[in-house]
Amino acid sequence: MINSEHNLTVDDLIVEYMIFKVKNGYEPQFLASEFIEFLHFFESKMPVQDILYESEQLFQRFFERKAEHDWHRWNPKEMFLPHMEMMYSKDDDDYIIKANYRFSDYDLGCLNTYYMSDGKLGKGKTAEIRKLIGEFLSGQPKRKIDETIEVDENALIVGKHIAAKIVNVIWNKYVSDLINFNQWPMQCKDIEKYLFNIDLAEIIGLKSIKNELLDFYRVISKRIAVLYQQDKNLEISSRSNGYSLYIDLKTSTFKESYEAPGIYYMWDSHEFIITTTRIGNDDVQQLVRTLDGNISKN
């Protein structure tokens, strides 16, 4: 819940802590006692408002506030959709706080830390807060995907389709950046023609990213296949610079959101174009064939 002074509260810190774990490869969950330990560490470096040290009471209050203010969506039954969950673990004799698939960058916009940055990359109080979180977590093991698991053919195909889509997104961003710096012909955006049929970067004296993209595709396709085999409702999302990609394995769809072209002033509302396509659409299948063919040549 945002306060008028934009001072850091313990509720802000709970969300920032989870966001950091999710974005930096840690398990998307933590024990209540872990957070209390972190809270004591953090307090020694920076003040935090509205603290409770009794973990069950702290998190019950957090969930109640989030349900009332930030996670509430009106519908006929006046239900809310939580972005995190709390459950008791007998094995740990503790509560586990876990992010679910609704947890996203949206949650950052509901925090006082959203207003603490000075607008410069890596600067401001928000950056200091995240640096302290990283310092505390630096000794913890990161989440591992067991790539030795045998995956079935369907899971591998799904993994390849998603990895190919992400490869195309990376390629489009790479080319767009070069075009903006007048280093790439504007009409040469097609990945099939200008990376795999001919490697245009090498021809015009730029560093090729072909091998990097092939390595990325090979590794990510297997990792996604493993995750999908373990969770058929897997969801993946990515957002940067006016573009977002949301992958929903439950409905087998890609949902892309682009900022509509145009000039926006600070008081304008940005318009977005949203497209939804099948994960195994024709373009993606063709790119999978091309990627697999190039890997087999190496």
Short mmCIF file of C-alpha atoms in Angstrom, two decimals:
data_model
loop_
_atom_site.label_atom_id
_atom_site.label_comp_id
_atom_site.label_asym_id
_atom_site.label_seq_id
_atom_site.Cartn_x
_atom_site.Cartn_y
_atom_site.Cartn_z
CA MET A 1 0.00 0.00 0.00
CA ILE A 2 1.47 3.37 -1.08
CA ASN A 3 1.84 6.13 1.52
CA SER A 4 1.87 9.85 0.75
CA GLU A 5 5.52 10.26 1.80
CA HIS A 6 6.66 7.22 -0.23
CA ASN A 7 8.55 5.84 2.76
CA LEU A 8 9.64 2.22 2.67
CA THR A 9 7.31 -0.14 4.55
CA VAL A 10 7.69 -3.76 5.46
CA ASP A 11 4.94 -4.62 2.94
CA ASP A 12 7.04 -3.01 0.19
CA LEU A 13 10.00 -5.05 1.33
CA ILE A 14 8.10 -8.35 1.19
CA VAL A 15 7.21 -7.77 -2.47
CA GLU A 16 10.68 -6.45 -3.39
CA TYR A 17 12.23 -9.51 -1.74
CA MET A 18 10.02 -11.89 -3.74
CA ILE A 19 10.53 -9.99 -7.00
CA PHE A 20 14.29 -10.16 -6.52
CA LYS A 21 14.16 -13.91 -5.95
CA VAL A 22 11.99 -14.47 -9.01
CA LYS A 23 14.07 -12.29 -11.34
CA ASN A 24 17.45 -13.54 -10.20
CA GLY A 25 16.95 -17.27 -10.45
CA TYR A 26 16.14 -18.18 -6.85
CA GLU A 27 13.19 -20.33 -5.83
CA PRO A 28 10.04 -18.14 -6.05
CA GLN A 29 9.26 -18.68 -2.37
CA PHE A 30 10.68 -18.24 1.10
CA LEU A 31 10.04 -19.28 4.69
CA ALA A 32 8.56 -16.69 7.02
CA SER A 33 11.55 -17.11 9.31
CA GLU A 34 13.89 -16.43 6.38
CA PHE A 35 12.21 -13.10 5.78
CA ILE A 36 12.36 -12.15 9.46
CA GLU A 37 16.10 -12.89 9.40
CA PHE A 38 16.40 -10.70 6.29
CA LEU A 39 14.34 -7.97 7.97
CA HIS A 40 16.78 -7.77 10.89
CA PHE A 41 19.69 -7.60 8.44
CA PHE A 42 18.01 -4.90 6.36
CA GLU A 43 17.03 -2.78 9.38
CA SER A 44 20.66 -2.54 10.37
CA LYS A 45 21.32 -0.79 7.05
CA MET A 46 18.15 1.18 6.29
CA PRO A 47 14.96 2.19 8.18
CA VAL A 48 11.68 0.38 7.48
CA GLN A 49 8.22 1.48 8.61
CA ASP A 50 5.32 -0.51 10.03
CA ILE A 51 7.34 -3.53 11.14
CA LEU A 52 6.02 -6.59 12.93
CA TYR A 53 8.41 -9.30 14.08
CA GLU A 54 5.85 -12.04 14.75
CA SER A 55 5.93 -13.71 11.34
CA GLU A 56 2.40 -15.17 11.22
CA GLN A 57 0.86 -11.85 12.25
CA LEU A 58 3.08 -9.94 9.80
CA PHE A 59 2.12 -12.02 6.79
CA GLN A 60 -1.56 -12.28 7.66
CA ARG A 61 -1.68 -8.49 7.81
CA PHE A 62 0.24 -8.28 4.50
CA PHE A 63 -2.21 -10.58 2.72
CA GLU A 64 -5.22 -8.75 4.13
CA ARG A 65 -3.90 -5.40 2.91
CA LYS A 66 -3.02 -6.74 -0.52
CA ALA A 67 -6.47 -8.32 -0.85
CA GLU A 68 -8.13 -5.03 0.02
CA HIS A 69 -6.01 -2.64 -2.05
CA ASP A 70 -3.79 -4.22 -4.70
CA TRP A 71 -5.03 -7.70 -5.60
CA HIS A 72 -8.74 -6.95 -5.57
CA ARG A 73 -10.62 -7.35 -8.83
CA TRP A 74 -14.32 -6.60 -8.81
CA ASN A 75 -16.60 -9.30 -10.19
CA PRO A 76 -20.11 -10.56 -9.39
CA LYS A 77 -18.81 -12.47 -6.36
CA GLU A 78 -16.47 -9.68 -5.24
CA MET A 79 -13.54 -12.10 -5.13
CA PHE A 80 -9.88 -11.17 -5.22
CA LEU A 81 -7.09 -12.98 -7.04
CA PRO A 82 -3.94 -13.24 -4.88
CA HIS A 83 -0.50 -12.92 -6.47
CA MET A 84 1.21 -14.75 -3.60
CA GLU A 85 0.17 -17.57 -1.29
CA MET A 86 0.90 -18.56 2.30
CA MET A 87 0.79 -22.15 3.50
CA TYR A 88 2.01 -23.98 6.58
CA SER A 89 4.77 -26.57 6.13
CA LYS A 90 4.90 -29.33 8.73
CA ASP A 91 8.36 -30.35 7.57
CA ASP A 92 9.72 -26.85 8.17
CA ASP A 93 7.40 -26.04 11.08
CA ASP A 94 7.02 -22.68 9.41
CA TYR A 95 4.93 -20.76 6.91
CA ILE A 96 5.98 -20.71 3.25
CA ILE A 97 5.30 -17.58 1.20
CA LYS A 98 5.14 -18.46 -2.50
CA ALA A 99 4.63 -16.43 -5.70
CA ASN A 100 2.03 -17.71 -8.16
CA TYR A 101 1.58 -16.98 -11.87
CA ARG A 102 -0.28 -13.73 -11.21
CA PHE A 103 2.80 -12.25 -9.54
CA SER A 104 4.50 -9.87 -12.01
CA ASP A 105 6.05 -6.45 -12.55
CA TYR A 106 2.56 -5.06 -11.94
CA ASP A 107 3.20 -5.67 -8.25
CA LEU A 108 6.14 -3.26 -8.30
CA GLY A 109 3.80 -0.45 -9.38
CA CYS A 110 1.87 -0.87 -6.12
CA LEU A 111 4.91 -0.08 -3.95
CA ASN A 112 6.50 3.02 -2.49
CA THR A 113 9.80 1.90 -4.03
CA TYR A 114 8.23 2.62 -7.45
CA TYR A 115 8.52 6.32 -6.56
CA MET A 116 11.95 6.22 -4.92
CA SER A 117 14.12 5.86 -8.03
CA ASP A 118 15.74 8.99 -9.42
CA GLY A 119 15.13 7.78 -12.96
CA LYS A 120 18.75 6.82 -13.66
CA LEU A 121 19.67 3.21 -14.32
CA GLY A 122 21.03 1.61 -11.16
CA LYS A 123 20.68 4.80 -9.10
CA GLY A 124 18.44 6.08 -6.31
CA LYS A 125 17.08 4.61 -3.08
CA THR A 126 15.26 1.75 -4.84
CA ALA A 127 18.59 0.56 -6.27
CA GLU A 128 20.10 0.66 -2.76
CA ILE A 129 17.22 -1.46 -1.43
CA ARG A 130 17.68 -4.08 -4.14
CA LYS A 131 21.43 -4.10 -3.63
CA LEU A 132 20.90 -4.97 0.04
CA ILE A 133 18.49 -7.77 -0.91
CA GLY A 134 21.12 -9.15 -3.29
CA GLU A 135 23.75 -8.93 -0.58
CA PHE A 136 21.60 -10.96 1.81
CA LEU A 137 20.72 -13.60 -0.81
CA SER A 138 24.22 -13.91 -2.25
CA GLY A 139 24.96 -17.04 -0.24
CA GLN A 140 21.75 -18.87 -1.12
CA PRO A 141 21.66 -21.51 -3.87
CA LYS A 142 19.75 -20.61 -7.00
CA ARG A 143 16.95 -22.61 -8.56
CA LYS A 144 18.20 -25.47 -10.71
CA ILE A 145 16.49 -27.17 -13.63
CA ASP A 146 17.48 -30.82 -13.90
CA GLU A 147 18.35 -31.07 -17.58
CA THR A 148 19.18 -34.77 -17.24
CA ILE A 149 15.45 -35.53 -16.99
CA GLU A 150 14.12 -37.43 -19.99
CA VAL A 151 11.35 -35.40 -21.61
CA ASP A 152 8.68 -36.76 -23.92
CA GLU A 153 8.45 -35.72 -27.57
CA ASN A 154 5.49 -33.39 -27.02
CA ALA A 155 7.24 -31.50 -24.22
CA LEU A 156 10.34 -31.11 -26.37
CA ILE A 157 8.29 -29.74 -29.27
CA VAL A 158 6.61 -27.23 -26.96
CA GLY A 159 10.02 -26.22 -25.61
CA LYS A 160 11.34 -25.70 -29.14
CA HIS A 161 8.33 -23.61 -30.18
CA ILE A 162 8.71 -21.30 -27.19
CA ALA A 163 12.50 -21.05 -27.50
CA ALA A 164 12.16 -20.23 -31.21
CA LYS A 165 9.69 -17.45 -30.42
CA ILE A 166 12.07 -15.98 -27.84
CA VAL A 167 14.96 -16.21 -30.34
CA ASN A 168 12.89 -14.21 -32.82
CA VAL A 169 12.11 -11.59 -30.16
CA ILE A 170 15.84 -11.25 -29.37
CA TRP A 171 16.67 -10.96 -33.08
CA ASN A 172 14.04 -8.26 -33.65
CA LYS A 173 15.36 -6.24 -30.69
CA TYR A 174 18.96 -6.64 -31.92
CA VAL A 175 18.08 -5.47 -35.45
CA SER A 176 15.86 -2.60 -34.23
CA ASP A 177 18.66 -1.24 -32.04
CA LEU A 178 21.12 -1.35 -34.97
CA ILE A 179 18.60 0.36 -37.26
CA ASN A 180 18.15 3.13 -34.67
CA PHE A 181 21.93 3.71 -34.80
CA ASN A 182 21.93 3.64 -38.61
CA GLN A 183 24.05 0.48 -38.63
CA TRP A 184 21.56 -1.89 -40.28
CA PRO A 185 19.38 -1.63 -43.43
CA MET A 186 15.81 -0.93 -42.40
CA GLN A 187 14.34 -3.44 -44.88
CA CYS A 188 16.51 -6.37 -43.69
CA LYS A 189 14.62 -7.60 -40.62
CA ASP A 190 13.67 -11.17 -41.59
CA ILE A 191 15.59 -13.66 -39.45
CA GLU A 192 15.37 -16.44 -42.05
CA LYS A 193 16.79 -14.29 -44.85
CA TYR A 194 19.31 -12.15 -43.02
CA LEU A 195 20.67 -14.48 -40.35
CA PHE A 196 20.37 -18.01 -41.72
CA ASN A 197 20.23 -17.70 -45.53
CA ILE A 198 22.97 -15.07 -45.41
CA ASP A 199 24.58 -13.76 -42.25
CA LEU A 200 24.23 -10.07 -43.07
CA ALA A 201 26.13 -8.93 -39.98
CA GLU A 202 29.34 -10.56 -41.22
CA ILE A 203 28.87 -9.08 -44.69
CA ILE A 204 28.55 -5.49 -43.41
CA GLY A 205 31.33 -5.86 -40.85
CA LEU A 206 29.36 -6.44 -37.64
CA LYS A 207 29.67 -9.21 -35.07
CA SER A 208 27.42 -12.17 -35.89
CA ILE A 209 25.03 -13.40 -33.20
CA LYS A 210 24.09 -16.60 -35.06
CA ASN A 211 26.05 -19.03 -32.85
CA GLU A 212 24.88 -17.28 -29.68
CA LEU A 213 21.24 -17.61 -30.74
CA LEU A 214 21.70 -21.26 -31.71
CA ASP A 215 23.29 -22.02 -28.31
CA PHE A 216 20.51 -20.13 -26.55
CA TYR A 217 17.84 -22.04 -28.48
CA ARG A 218 19.39 -25.42 -27.74
CA VAL A 219 19.68 -24.78 -23.99
CA ILE A 220 16.38 -22.93 -23.44
CA SER A 221 14.27 -25.36 -25.46
CA LYS A 222 15.36 -28.25 -23.20
CA ARG A 223 14.87 -26.24 -20.00
CA ILE A 224 11.37 -25.15 -20.99
CA ALA A 225 10.55 -28.74 -22.01
CA VAL A 226 11.55 -29.95 -18.53
CA LEU A 227 9.46 -27.25 -16.83
CA TYR A 228 6.48 -27.97 -19.08
CA GLN A 229 6.65 -31.69 -18.40
CA GLN A 230 6.53 -30.93 -14.69
CA ASP A 231 3.78 -28.29 -14.98
CA LYS A 232 1.36 -28.35 -17.92
CA ASN A 233 -0.06 -24.98 -16.77
CA LEU A 234 3.32 -23.27 -17.04
CA GLU A 235 3.26 -19.53 -17.70
CA ILE A 236 6.21 -17.39 -18.81
CA SER A 237 6.32 -13.62 -19.18
CA SER A 238 8.85 -11.01 -20.19
CA ARG A 239 8.57 -7.23 -20.46
CA SER A 240 10.95 -4.50 -21.61
CA ASN A 241 10.91 -1.15 -23.40
CA GLY A 242 7.29 -1.04 -24.53
CA TYR A 243 7.05 -4.73 -25.46
CA SER A 244 5.80 -7.68 -23.45
CA LEU A 245 5.51 -11.38 -24.24
CA TYR A 246 3.21 -13.62 -22.21
CA ILE A 247 3.28 -17.37 -22.85
CA ASP A 248 0.38 -19.43 -21.50
CA LEU A 249 0.90 -23.19 -21.81
CA LYS A 250 -2.58 -23.87 -20.45
CA THR A 251 -4.13 -22.27 -23.53
CA SER A 252 -1.09 -22.82 -25.83
CA THR A 253 -0.91 -19.15 -26.79
CA PHE A 254 1.56 -16.30 -27.16
CA LYS A 255 0.21 -12.89 -26.19
CA GLU A 256 2.31 -9.96 -27.36
CA SER A 257 1.79 -6.34 -26.40
CA TYR A 258 3.47 -3.56 -28.36
CA GLU A 259 3.47 0.14 -27.63
CA ALA A 260 1.72 1.74 -30.59
CA PRO A 261 4.02 3.96 -32.68
CA GLY A 262 3.71 7.67 -32.17
CA ILE A 263 4.89 10.58 -30.05
CA TYR A 264 3.67 10.58 -26.45
CA TYR A 265 3.91 13.42 -24.00
CA MET A 266 4.19 12.82 -20.28
CA TRP A 267 0.45 13.46 -19.77
CA ASP A 268 -0.58 11.07 -22.55
CA SER A 269 -1.80 7.52 -22.04
CA HIS A 270 0.25 5.16 -24.18
CA GLU A 271 -1.70 2.97 -26.59
CA PHE A 272 -0.84 -0.70 -26.93
CA ILE A 273 -1.43 -3.22 -29.68
CA ILE A 274 -2.13 -6.73 -28.36
CA THR A 275 -1.89 -9.83 -30.55
CA THR A 276 -2.60 -13.44 -29.60
CA THR A 277 -1.28 -16.38 -31.63
CA ARG A 278 -0.94 -20.14 -31.22
CA ILE A 279 2.34 -21.36 -29.76
CA GLY A 280 2.77 -23.77 -32.68
CA ASN A 281 1.85 -21.31 -35.46
CA ASP A 282 3.30 -21.71 -38.95
CA ASP A 283 5.99 -19.03 -38.57
CA VAL A 284 7.27 -20.56 -35.35
CA GLN A 285 7.29 -24.08 -36.81
CA GLN A 286 9.31 -22.86 -39.79
CA LEU A 287 11.83 -21.16 -37.50
CA VAL A 288 12.14 -24.35 -35.44
CA ARG A 289 13.01 -26.28 -38.61
CA THR A 290 15.61 -23.68 -39.53
CA LEU A 291 17.16 -23.61 -36.05
CA ASP A 292 17.27 -27.42 -35.82
CA GLY A 293 18.80 -27.62 -39.30
CA ASN A 294 21.55 -25.16 -38.43
CA ILE A 295 22.33 -26.93 -35.16
CA SER A 296 22.67 -30.27 -36.99
CA LYS A 297 25.25 -28.67 -39.33
CA ASN A 298 27.49 -27.61 -36.43
#
